[in-house]
XYZ file of C-alpha atoms in Angstrom:
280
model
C 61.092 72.556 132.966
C 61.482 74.118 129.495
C 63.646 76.149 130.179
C 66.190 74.499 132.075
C 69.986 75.574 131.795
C 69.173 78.149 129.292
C 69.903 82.117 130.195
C 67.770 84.902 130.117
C 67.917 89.072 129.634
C 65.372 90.999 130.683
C 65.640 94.801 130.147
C 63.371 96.807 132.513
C 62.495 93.640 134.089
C 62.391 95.295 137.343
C 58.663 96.233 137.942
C 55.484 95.541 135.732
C 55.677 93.633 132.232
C 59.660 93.193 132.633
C 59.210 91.772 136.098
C 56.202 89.362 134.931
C 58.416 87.942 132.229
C 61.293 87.232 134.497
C 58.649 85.415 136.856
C 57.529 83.896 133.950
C 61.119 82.469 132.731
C 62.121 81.876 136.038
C 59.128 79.279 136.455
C 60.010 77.718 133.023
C 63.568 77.137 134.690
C 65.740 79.622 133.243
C 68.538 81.332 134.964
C 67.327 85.268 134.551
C 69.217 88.410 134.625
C 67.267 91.818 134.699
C 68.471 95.008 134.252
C 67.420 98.697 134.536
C 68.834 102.111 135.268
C 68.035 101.660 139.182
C 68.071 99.045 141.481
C 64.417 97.892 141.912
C 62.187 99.013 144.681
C 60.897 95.084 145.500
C 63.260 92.856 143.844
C 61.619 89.937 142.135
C 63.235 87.112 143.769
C 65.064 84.934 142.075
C 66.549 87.135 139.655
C 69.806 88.907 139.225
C 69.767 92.567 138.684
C 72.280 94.355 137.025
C 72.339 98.187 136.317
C 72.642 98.919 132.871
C 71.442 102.072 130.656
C 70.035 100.573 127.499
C 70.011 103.902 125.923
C 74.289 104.349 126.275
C 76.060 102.269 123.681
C 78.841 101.702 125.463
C 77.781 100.438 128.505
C 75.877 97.893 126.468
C 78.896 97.070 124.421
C 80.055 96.157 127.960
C 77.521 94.316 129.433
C 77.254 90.924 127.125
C 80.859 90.087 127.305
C 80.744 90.362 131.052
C 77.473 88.375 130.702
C 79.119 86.161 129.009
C 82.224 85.698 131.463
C 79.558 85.023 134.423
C 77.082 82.700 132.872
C 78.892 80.887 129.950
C 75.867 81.756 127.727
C 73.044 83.446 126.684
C 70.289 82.105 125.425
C 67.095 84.628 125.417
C 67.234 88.612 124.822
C 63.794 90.358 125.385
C 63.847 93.742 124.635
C 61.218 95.280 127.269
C 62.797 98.213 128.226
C 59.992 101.206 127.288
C 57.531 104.054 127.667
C 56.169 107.060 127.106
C 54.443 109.926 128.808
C 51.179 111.630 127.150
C 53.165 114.423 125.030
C 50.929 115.913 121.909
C 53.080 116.547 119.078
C 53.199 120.153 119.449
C 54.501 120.029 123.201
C 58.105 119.908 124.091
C 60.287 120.015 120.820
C 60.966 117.616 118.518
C 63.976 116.490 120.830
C 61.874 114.984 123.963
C 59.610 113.128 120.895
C 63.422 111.627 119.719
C 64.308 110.456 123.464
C 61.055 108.397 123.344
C 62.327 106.352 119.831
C 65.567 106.753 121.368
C 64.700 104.069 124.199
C 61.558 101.912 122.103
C 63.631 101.760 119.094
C 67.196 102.628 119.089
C 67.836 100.443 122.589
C 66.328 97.740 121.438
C 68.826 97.582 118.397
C 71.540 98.611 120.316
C 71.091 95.447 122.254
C 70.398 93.259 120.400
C 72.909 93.680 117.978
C 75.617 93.816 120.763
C 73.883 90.238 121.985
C 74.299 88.695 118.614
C 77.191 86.815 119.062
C 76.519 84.934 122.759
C 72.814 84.597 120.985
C 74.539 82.840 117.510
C 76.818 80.546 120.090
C 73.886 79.636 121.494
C 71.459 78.964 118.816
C 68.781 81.470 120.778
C 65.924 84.131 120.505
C 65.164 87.770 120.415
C 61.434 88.602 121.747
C 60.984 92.077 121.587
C 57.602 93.782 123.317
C 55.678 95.852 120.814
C 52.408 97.734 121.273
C 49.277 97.811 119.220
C 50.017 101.567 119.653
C 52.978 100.543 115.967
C 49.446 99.770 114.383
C 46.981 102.680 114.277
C 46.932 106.155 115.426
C 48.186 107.092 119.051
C 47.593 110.562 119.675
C 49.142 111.645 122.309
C 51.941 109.509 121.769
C 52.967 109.726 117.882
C 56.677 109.228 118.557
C 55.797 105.984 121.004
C 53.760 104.499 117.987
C 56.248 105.407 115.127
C 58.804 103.030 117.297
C 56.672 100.558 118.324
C 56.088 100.006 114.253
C 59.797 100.038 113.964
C 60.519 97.744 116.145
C 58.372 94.985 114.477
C 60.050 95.858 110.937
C 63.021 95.655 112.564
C 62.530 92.099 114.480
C 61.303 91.343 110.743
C 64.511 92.478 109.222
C 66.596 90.838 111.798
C 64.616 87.635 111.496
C 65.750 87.297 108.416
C 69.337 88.221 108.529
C 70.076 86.444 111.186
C 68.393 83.317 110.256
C 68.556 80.408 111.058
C 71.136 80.607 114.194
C 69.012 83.165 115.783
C 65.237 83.397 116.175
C 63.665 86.672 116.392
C 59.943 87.723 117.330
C 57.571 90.236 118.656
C 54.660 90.632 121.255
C 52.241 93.155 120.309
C 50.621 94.357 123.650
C 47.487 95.312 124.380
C 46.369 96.876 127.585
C 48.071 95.645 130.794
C 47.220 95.567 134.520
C 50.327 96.818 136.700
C 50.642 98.805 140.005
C 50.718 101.584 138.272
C 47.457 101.541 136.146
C 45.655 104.023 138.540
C 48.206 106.556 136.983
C 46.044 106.175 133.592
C 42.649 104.844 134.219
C 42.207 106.497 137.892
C 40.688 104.078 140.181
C 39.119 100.134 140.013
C 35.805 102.029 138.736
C 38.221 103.508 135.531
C 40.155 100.259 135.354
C 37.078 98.494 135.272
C 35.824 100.334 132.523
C 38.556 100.660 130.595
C 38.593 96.612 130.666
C 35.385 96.608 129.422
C 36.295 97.690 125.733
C 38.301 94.426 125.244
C 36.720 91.790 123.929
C 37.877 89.015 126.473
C 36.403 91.708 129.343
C 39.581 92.272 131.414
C 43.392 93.469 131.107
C 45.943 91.407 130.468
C 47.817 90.636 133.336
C 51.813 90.782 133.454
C 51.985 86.771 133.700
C 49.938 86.915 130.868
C 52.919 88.339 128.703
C 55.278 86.371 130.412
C 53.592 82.793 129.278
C 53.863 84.311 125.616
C 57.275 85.584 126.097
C 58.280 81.964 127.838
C 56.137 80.236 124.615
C 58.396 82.529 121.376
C 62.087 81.312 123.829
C 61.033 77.748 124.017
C 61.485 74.899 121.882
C 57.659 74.812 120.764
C 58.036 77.844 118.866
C 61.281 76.438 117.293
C 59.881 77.202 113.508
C 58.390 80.440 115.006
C 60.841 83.937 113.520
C 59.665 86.690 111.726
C 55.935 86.559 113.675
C 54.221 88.998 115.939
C 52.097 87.376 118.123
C 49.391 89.819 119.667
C 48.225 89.900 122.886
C 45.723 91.769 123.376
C 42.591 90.099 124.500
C 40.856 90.273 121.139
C 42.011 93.767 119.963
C 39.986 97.306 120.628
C 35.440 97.093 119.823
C 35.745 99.688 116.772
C 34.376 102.935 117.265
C 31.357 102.930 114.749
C 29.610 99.676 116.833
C 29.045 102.730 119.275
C 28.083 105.134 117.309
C 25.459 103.257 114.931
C 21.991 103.329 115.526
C 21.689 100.049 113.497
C 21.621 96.355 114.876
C 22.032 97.460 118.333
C 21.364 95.250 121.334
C 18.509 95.284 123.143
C 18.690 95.394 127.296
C 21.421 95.457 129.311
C 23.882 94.590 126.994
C 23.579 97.549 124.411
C 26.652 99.750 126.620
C 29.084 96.380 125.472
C 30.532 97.983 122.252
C 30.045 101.401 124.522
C 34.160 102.444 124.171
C 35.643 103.932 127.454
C 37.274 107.585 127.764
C 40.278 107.708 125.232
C 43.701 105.709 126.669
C 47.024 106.147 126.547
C 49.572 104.160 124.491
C 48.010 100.356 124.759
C 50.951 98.327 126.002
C 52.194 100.957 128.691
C 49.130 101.918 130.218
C 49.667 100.133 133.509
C 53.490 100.564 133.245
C 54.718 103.452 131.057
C 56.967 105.824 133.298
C 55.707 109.357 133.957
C 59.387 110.036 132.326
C 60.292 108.653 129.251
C 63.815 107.823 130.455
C 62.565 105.462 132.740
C 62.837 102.077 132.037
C 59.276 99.796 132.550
């Protein structure tokens, strides 16, 4: 398999997204260590777990050289760890807005500078998850936006400083299907509809990220740093195709471009915590 002998991080790779990529690398062969604030409710099996705070320096600081000690290497960091709850701007001080670039932003860094060594050793990669949420408005969830944008700049940045020992890349997510989407989109009918404003008619599924994820760590992306590769199922219909009363379908079909009740942030819906601290 592609990924055979190589190591793995997952942050938040205990439920949703984070545990779809660690199926996803553990299929492609790699050894795969996930880790979260809490022990997960249904392990994925196969996996190692390790508790680990992404947000406390320290601990982090910690955590690669015992990595390190355990597995002789590390190969792949993927910065998952994120989320956000629905918090207008004018709700809840400026300081609960910083805790949510605290964990999409500042984490993220924090790790992956404290990887860079084991990563440089072993000529590996950095995939962190974005959101299309870094590219256009998100009201609702300004601060969750602002770092998802970050984050990309960053991998950018990083990309190039780090060059060429260490590759470094981003997924921009779309929408994604997780046990937890009812907590956005209400039930199959909302899902449903929801799915219907994306172009390739459905949400992605975790596995879908994970096959990306798997794709930026192996060797066929080896001339791949610096990118962001969206996901995203074609992107959002935009508004006006709605709204026009020009070169509209006839029939059935006219409700296609029809966009569904406002969402939340588009790469958490089906897995952003209820509580920003939470890891996804």
């Amino acid at each position: 398999m592609e990924l055979d002998g190589r190591v793995a991080v997952v942050t938040g790779g205990t439920r949703g997204v984070g545990a779809g990529i660690a199926r996803a690398f553990l299929r492609a062969g790699a050894t795969v260590v996930v880790c979260a604030r809490r022990p997960p409710e249904r392990p994925v099996e196969g996996v190692d777990f390790v508790p680990l705070d992404v947000r406390d320096p320290e601990a982090v600081e910690a955590f690669f050289p015992a990595l390190s000690r355990r597995y002789g290497r590390l190969d792949t960091l993927v910065n998952n760890a994120g989320g956000t709850p629905y918090r207008p701007l004018t709700e809840g001080g400026a300081a609960r807005h910083a805790r949510v670039l605290d964990l999409n932003l500042t984490a993220p860094l924090t790790m992956s500078v404290a990887a860079h060594g084991p990563l440089r050793a072993a000529r590996g990669s950095i995939v962190m998850i974005g959101s299309v949420s870094g590219g256009r408005p998100s009201p609702g969830s300004a601060a969750y936006g602002a770092a998802k944008a970050g984050l990309e700049s960053l991998a950018r940045s990083m990309a190039a400083e780090w060059a060429p020992e260490i590759r470094v890349n981003t997924l921009v997510l779309g929408m994604v299907r997780t046990e937890l989407s009812a907590l956005h989109y209400g039930d199959d009918e909302g899902v449903a509809a929801v799915a219907g404003t994306v172009p390739l008619g459905r949400l992605a599924e975790p596995s879908d990220v994970g096959a990306a994820a798997v794709f930026l760590a192996s060797d066929r992306a080896a001339y791949i740093s610096g990118a962001s590769l969206h996901v995203h199922g074609g992107g959002e219909r935009p508004p006006f195709l709605a709204a026009a009363r020009a070169n509209r379908p006839a029939g059935p079909s006219r409700d296609a471009d029809r966009p569904a009740d406002p969402a939340p942030p588009a790469d958490r819906p089906s897995g952003a915590p209820p509580n920003p601290s939470k890891e996804s």
